[in-house]
Amino acid sequence: PTSPISQRLALLSESPDSQRIGYPTFLALISLLSDPSRIRQSAPATSLSPLETDVLNTLASGERGAESATPESISNIIDTCYSALQPVPQAEHKPKPRTGLMEVMFQAYNFAIGAVAGGIGAAVVYPIDLVKTRMQNQRAAVVGEMLYKNSIDCFRKVIRNEGILGLYRGLGPQLVGVAPEKAIKLTVNDFVRSRFTNKQTGEIAVAGEMLAGAMAGASQVVFTNPLEIVKIRLQIQGEMLKEAVGSTKAISRSGAITIIKELGLVGLYKGASACLLRDVPFSAIYFTCYSHLKKDVFREGERQLGMLDLLLAGAIAGMPAAYLTTPADVIKTRLQVVAKQGETVYTGLTDAARKIYKEEGFKAFFKGGPARIFRSSPQFGATLMCYELFHRMVPFPGESHELPQERAAHQSRELSSQTALFHAGNALRLLHDSGYKFGAFVPSSK
């Protein structure tokens, strides 16, 4: 349909009998239409030229040569002008929902990246994990059993008695097991978070974050428990061999395969209840803290987080998660270690908790707590840093990691370009509607 402006263009002609619009009048009209909002920002007398004022009054009143117009008519014509020229912003591009096959491939992609990142994180902190395990297995109630005074003393004695390689005893099975463990934890957390995230705002409730973390922690126990029991038994072999020196009892070093055969399928899941008690709250606390540290402290979304930001966010989040779940980790270690002669034997989760408290006191539940912090904090910091950086370096096809600010700037540039095209198109439309051919040679009639 024809706009009111087009209908009143004839009123701007040089005479009632002519359809010609003078070039100065045309320029005044284009100037008005190029930015209608400036008319409202100040009085027309101070923001418009005399010719622009005449053009505005004519268009608003609908009368040729009108010297004035009512504010309502001016407002109406400006609204018409502004709505006609203002381009409609393009809707934000939203990725199409993945098909079933693409969703499977995306989760496999997350799993692979999580496996690599988890292996790197585990290798970095494995010596600390070994010290933590030996400290937790130390029984204060047995006379002569206090091999280590503290974590630092344990670290020194392992190097002195077993060499540097002793700090990495059991690393092989750890790497084999930690890859699927960390991969399934990270994949499940991302998957469940995406289901609880509001699609319009991108926000997720704290309860949703904690539930996603808890489900991730529960899912990993399938891999964690067999891994932990084999790793722990490999880690304490150095102690057993040292104690066997000079005794009549012969003890040989066992490999991971031998330990797995001895335990059997059921034995590999001994202490699984304690493992669940540790991993479910750990992941619920950890992933929630990690998300809020990135958003509230390091301002994710306002800028792209660097390696140090991701490392610090992951490391800081691991501190409360690791220490608060230490009691469950102590119980799990006691259940999974083979009791030596003279040591207390535990029959289950409740029995272990009761006997540890009775024989060693409440402090025993936090044995190895500092070592656990020093192990879990940098491990998860390195793991999550690698996980997010690998996502950036090797993005899944069709996925974008563009920041909201970058998207807004891109949309602003697109809108500005679209506005310029609208203005140019409007000028051509006015030329066509007015019938005035600029630059055309018109032969004089004789």
mmCIF file of N, CA and C in Angstrom, residues 272-334:
data_model
loop_
_atom_site.group_PDB
_atom_site.id
_atom_site.type_symbol
_atom_site.label_atom_id
_atom_site.label_comp_id
_atom_site.label_asym_id
_atom_site.label_seq_id
_atom_site.Cartn_x
_atom_site.Cartn_y
_atom_site.Cartn_z
ATOM 1 N N ALA A 272 31.591 -49.546 46.791
ATOM 2 C CA ALA A 272 30.887 -48.684 45.829
ATOM 3 C C ALA A 272 29.942 -47.716 46.520
ATOM 4 N N SER A 273 29.357 -48.144 47.645
ATOM 5 C CA SER A 273 28.444 -47.246 48.367
ATOM 6 C C SER A 273 29.197 -46.021 48.878
ATOM 7 N N ALA A 274 30.411 -46.244 49.398
ATOM 8 C CA ALA A 274 31.220 -45.110 49.862
ATOM 9 C C ALA A 274 31.671 -44.255 48.687
ATOM 10 N N CYS A 275 31.911 -44.891 47.552
ATOM 11 C CA CYS A 275 32.303 -44.149 46.346
ATOM 12 C C CYS A 275 31.164 -43.239 45.888
ATOM 13 N N LEU A 276 29.943 -43.754 45.935
ATOM 14 C CA LEU A 276 28.781 -42.930 45.612
ATOM 15 C C LEU A 276 28.620 -41.792 46.607
ATOM 16 N N LEU A 277 28.826 -42.113 47.896
ATOM 17 C CA LEU A 277 28.691 -41.105 48.943
ATOM 18 C C LEU A 277 29.702 -39.991 48.760
ATOM 19 N N ARG A 278 30.833 -40.288 48.141
ATOM 20 C CA ARG A 278 31.853 -39.279 47.893
ATOM 21 C C ARG A 278 31.620 -38.527 46.590
ATOM 22 N N ASP A 279 31.375 -39.257 45.497
ATOM 23 C CA ASP A 279 31.357 -38.644 44.170
ATOM 24 C C ASP A 279 30.098 -37.839 43.873
ATOM 25 N N VAL A 280 28.945 -38.257 44.420
ATOM 26 C CA VAL A 280 27.706 -37.525 44.145
ATOM 27 C C VAL A 280 27.749 -36.112 44.749
ATOM 28 N N PRO A 281 28.020 -35.942 46.057
ATOM 29 C CA PRO A 281 28.100 -34.575 46.578
ATOM 30 C C PRO A 281 29.292 -33.802 46.030
ATOM 31 N N PHE A 282 30.410 -34.494 45.762
ATOM 32 C CA PHE A 282 31.571 -33.792 45.203
ATOM 33 C C PHE A 282 31.214 -33.099 43.899
ATOM 34 N N SER A 283 30.625 -33.848 42.979
ATOM 35 C CA SER A 283 30.298 -33.274 41.668
ATOM 36 C C SER A 283 29.206 -32.217 41.764
ATOM 37 N N ALA A 284 28.240 -32.420 42.672
ATOM 38 C CA ALA A 284 27.176 -31.419 42.847
ATOM 39 C C ALA A 284 27.759 -30.098 43.315
ATOM 40 N N ILE A 285 28.704 -30.161 44.272
ATOM 41 C CA ILE A 285 29.348 -28.940 44.784
ATOM 42 C C ILE A 285 30.280 -28.364 43.743
ATOM 43 N N TYR A 286 31.074 -29.233 43.133
ATOM 44 C CA TYR A 286 32.129 -28.758 42.244
ATOM 45 C C TYR A 286 31.587 -28.017 41.021
ATOM 46 N N PHE A 287 30.697 -28.662 40.273
ATOM 47 C CA PHE A 287 30.238 -28.054 39.017
ATOM 48 C C PHE A 287 29.422 -26.792 39.266
ATOM 49 N N THR A 288 28.692 -26.743 40.377
ATOM 50 C CA THR A 288 27.938 -25.531 40.706
ATOM 51 C C THR A 288 28.884 -24.387 41.026
ATOM 52 N N CYS A 289 29.899 -24.653 41.862
ATOM 53 C CA CYS A 289 30.882 -23.610 42.199
ATOM 54 C C CYS A 289 31.646 -23.161 40.962
ATOM 55 N N TYR A 290 32.026 -24.112 40.129
ATOM 56 C CA TYR A 290 32.802 -23.790 38.923
ATOM 57 C C TYR A 290 32.015 -22.860 38.000
ATOM 58 N N SER A 291 30.745 -23.165 37.794
ATOM 59 C CA SER A 291 29.913 -22.352 36.918
ATOM 60 C C SER A 291 29.774 -20.929 37.442
ATOM 61 N N HIS A 292 29.529 -20.799 38.757
ATOM 62 C CA HIS A 292 29.323 -19.461 39.327
ATOM 63 C C HIS A 292 30.623 -18.675 39.446
ATOM 64 N N LEU A 293 31.735 -19.347 39.651
ATOM 65 C CA LEU A 293 33.023 -18.644 39.657
ATOM 66 C C LEU A 293 33.307 -18.059 38.284
ATOM 67 N N LYS A 294 33.060 -18.813 37.240
ATOM 68 C CA LYS A 294 33.284 -18.295 35.890
ATOM 69 C C LYS A 294 32.380 -17.108 35.591
ATOM 70 N N LYS A 295 31.122 -17.224 35.974
ATOM 71 C CA LYS A 295 30.155 -16.184 35.628
ATOM 72 C C LYS A 295 30.251 -14.962 36.531
ATOM 73 N N ASP A 296 30.352 -15.167 37.847
ATOM 74 C CA ASP A 296 30.267 -14.063 38.801
ATOM 75 C C ASP A 296 31.616 -13.442 39.145
ATOM 76 N N VAL A 297 32.686 -14.234 39.106
ATOM 77 C CA VAL A 297 34.002 -13.720 39.486
ATOM 78 C C VAL A 297 34.831 -13.362 38.259
ATOM 79 N N PHE A 298 34.884 -14.271 37.304
ATOM 80 C CA PHE A 298 35.725 -14.046 36.125
ATOM 81 C C PHE A 298 34.951 -13.446 34.954
ATOM 82 N N ARG A 299 33.655 -13.175 35.137
ATOM 83 C CA ARG A 299 32.825 -12.448 34.171
ATOM 84 C C ARG A 299 32.749 -13.140 32.812
ATOM 85 N N GLU A 300 32.457 -14.427 32.828
ATOM 86 C CA GLU A 300 32.242 -15.134 31.568
ATOM 87 C C GLU A 300 30.994 -14.582 30.888
ATOM 88 N N GLY A 301 31.046 -14.419 29.604
ATOM 89 C CA GLY A 301 29.954 -13.815 28.855
ATOM 90 C C GLY A 301 30.260 -12.395 28.473
ATOM 91 N N GLU A 302 31.006 -11.690 29.359
ATOM 92 C CA GLU A 302 31.428 -10.328 29.043
ATOM 93 C C GLU A 302 32.751 -10.337 28.294
ATOM 94 N N ARG A 303 33.518 -11.402 28.467
ATOM 95 C CA ARG A 303 34.790 -11.543 27.780
ATOM 96 C C ARG A 303 35.098 -13.030 27.658
ATOM 97 N N GLN A 304 36.052 -13.349 26.818
ATOM 98 C CA GLN A 304 36.455 -14.747 26.674
ATOM 99 C C GLN A 304 37.491 -15.069 27.744
ATOM 100 N N LEU A 305 37.217 -16.109 28.527
ATOM 101 C CA LEU A 305 38.115 -16.470 29.610
ATOM 102 C C LEU A 305 39.379 -17.099 29.052
ATOM 103 N N GLY A 306 40.523 -16.714 29.644
ATOM 104 C CA GLY A 306 41.805 -17.256 29.227
ATOM 105 C C GLY A 306 42.148 -18.529 29.984
ATOM 106 N N MET A 307 43.323 -19.068 29.704
ATOM 107 C CA MET A 307 43.769 -20.299 30.347
ATOM 108 C C MET A 307 43.852 -20.143 31.858
ATOM 109 N N LEU A 308 44.423 -19.023 32.321
ATOM 110 C CA LEU A 308 44.579 -18.807 33.759
ATOM 111 C C LEU A 308 43.223 -18.680 34.438
ATOM 112 N N ASP A 309 42.281 -18.001 33.799
ATOM 113 C CA ASP A 309 40.933 -17.861 34.368
ATOM 114 C C ASP A 309 40.272 -19.231 34.553
ATOM 115 N N LEU A 310 40.342 -20.056 33.529
ATOM 116 C CA LEU A 310 39.726 -21.385 33.598
ATOM 117 C C LEU A 310 40.423 -22.264 34.628
ATOM 118 N N LEU A 311 41.757 -22.171 34.687
ATOM 119 C CA LEU A 311 42.519 -22.974 35.643
ATOM 120 C C LEU A 311 42.181 -22.578 37.070
ATOM 121 N N LEU A 312 42.124 -21.273 37.337
ATOM 122 C CA LEU A 312 41.807 -20.802 38.686
ATOM 123 C C LEU A 312 40.381 -21.153 39.075
ATOM 124 N N ALA A 313 39.438 -20.983 38.153
ATOM 125 C CA ALA A 313 38.041 -21.305 38.459
ATOM 126 C C ALA A 313 37.894 -22.785 38.801
ATOM 127 N N GLY A 314 38.536 -23.647 38.029
ATOM 128 C CA GLY A 314 38.463 -25.079 38.302
ATOM 129 C C GLY A 314 39.160 -25.468 39.589
ATOM 130 N N ALA A 315 40.308 -24.829 39.864
ATOM 131 C CA ALA A 315 41.070 -25.163 41.074
ATOM 132 C C ALA A 315 40.353 -24.690 42.334
ATOM 133 N N ILE A 316 39.826 -23.478 42.307
ATOM 134 C CA ILE A 316 39.132 -22.934 43.487
ATOM 135 C C ILE A 316 37.869 -23.728 43.778
ATOM 136 N N ALA A 317 37.137 -24.094 42.752
ATOM 137 C CA ALA A 317 35.907 -24.875 42.944
ATOM 138 C C ALA A 317 36.200 -26.239 43.544
ATOM 139 N N GLY A 318 37.384 -26.782 43.258
ATOM 140 C CA GLY A 318 37.731 -28.099 43.779
ATOM 141 C C GLY A 318 38.047 -28.124 45.259
ATOM 142 N N MET A 319 38.366 -26.974 45.845
ATOM 143 C CA MET A 319 38.774 -26.947 47.257
ATOM 144 C C MET A 319 37.647 -27.352 48.216
ATOM 145 N N PRO A 320 36.508 -26.651 48.214
ATOM 146 C CA PRO A 320 35.440 -27.068 49.135
ATOM 147 C C PRO A 320 34.871 -28.436 48.777
ATOM 148 N N ALA A 321 34.787 -28.739 47.495
ATOM 149 C CA ALA A 321 34.237 -30.033 47.083
ATOM 150 C C ALA A 321 35.111 -31.181 47.579
ATOM 151 N N ALA A 322 36.418 -31.015 47.505
ATOM 152 C CA ALA A 322 37.331 -32.083 47.924
ATOM 153 C C ALA A 322 37.337 -32.264 49.433
ATOM 154 N N TYR A 323 37.433 -31.165 50.168
ATOM 155 C CA TYR A 323 37.584 -31.290 51.622
ATOM 156 C C TYR A 323 36.294 -31.771 52.291
ATOM 157 N N LEU A 324 35.164 -31.292 51.836
ATOM 158 C CA LEU A 324 33.897 -31.663 52.468
ATOM 159 C C LEU A 324 33.529 -33.127 52.231
ATOM 160 N N THR A 325 34.093 -33.735 51.213
ATOM 161 C CA THR A 325 33.793 -35.145 50.931
ATOM 162 C C THR A 325 34.924 -36.076 51.367
ATOM 163 N N THR A 326 35.896 -35.558 52.117
ATOM 164 C CA THR A 326 37.008 -36.384 52.600
ATOM 165 C C THR A 326 36.553 -37.543 53.483
ATOM 166 N N PRO A 327 35.596 -37.368 54.418
ATOM 167 C CA PRO A 327 35.169 -38.519 55.240
ATOM 168 C C PRO A 327 34.728 -39.726 54.407
ATOM 169 N N ALA A 328 33.969 -39.491 53.354
ATOM 170 C CA ALA A 328 33.543 -40.592 52.492
ATOM 171 C C ALA A 328 34.731 -41.219 51.779
ATOM 172 N N ASP A 329 35.718 -40.398 51.442
ATOM 173 C CA ASP A 329 36.911 -40.912 50.770
ATOM 174 C C ASP A 329 37.737 -41.779 51.720
ATOM 175 N N VAL A 330 37.821 -41.396 52.983
ATOM 176 C CA VAL A 330 38.545 -42.183 53.991
ATOM 177 C C VAL A 330 37.872 -43.542 54.167
ATOM 178 N N ILE A 331 36.559 -43.547 54.304
ATOM 179 C CA ILE A 331 35.818 -44.807 54.469
ATOM 180 C C ILE A 331 36.011 -45.696 53.252
ATOM 181 N N LYS A 332 35.940 -45.102 52.060
ATOM 182 C CA LYS A 332 36.118 -45.875 50.827
ATOM 183 C C LYS A 332 37.500 -46.518 50.780
ATOM 184 N N THR A 333 38.522 -45.759 51.154
ATOM 185 C CA THR A 333 39.887 -46.292 51.138
ATOM 186 C C THR A 333 40.029 -47.462 52.104
ATOM 187 N N ARG A 334 39.474 -47.340 53.305
ATOM 188 C CA ARG A 334 39.577 -48.417 54.301
ATOM 189 C C ARG A 334 38.855 -49.680 53.834
#
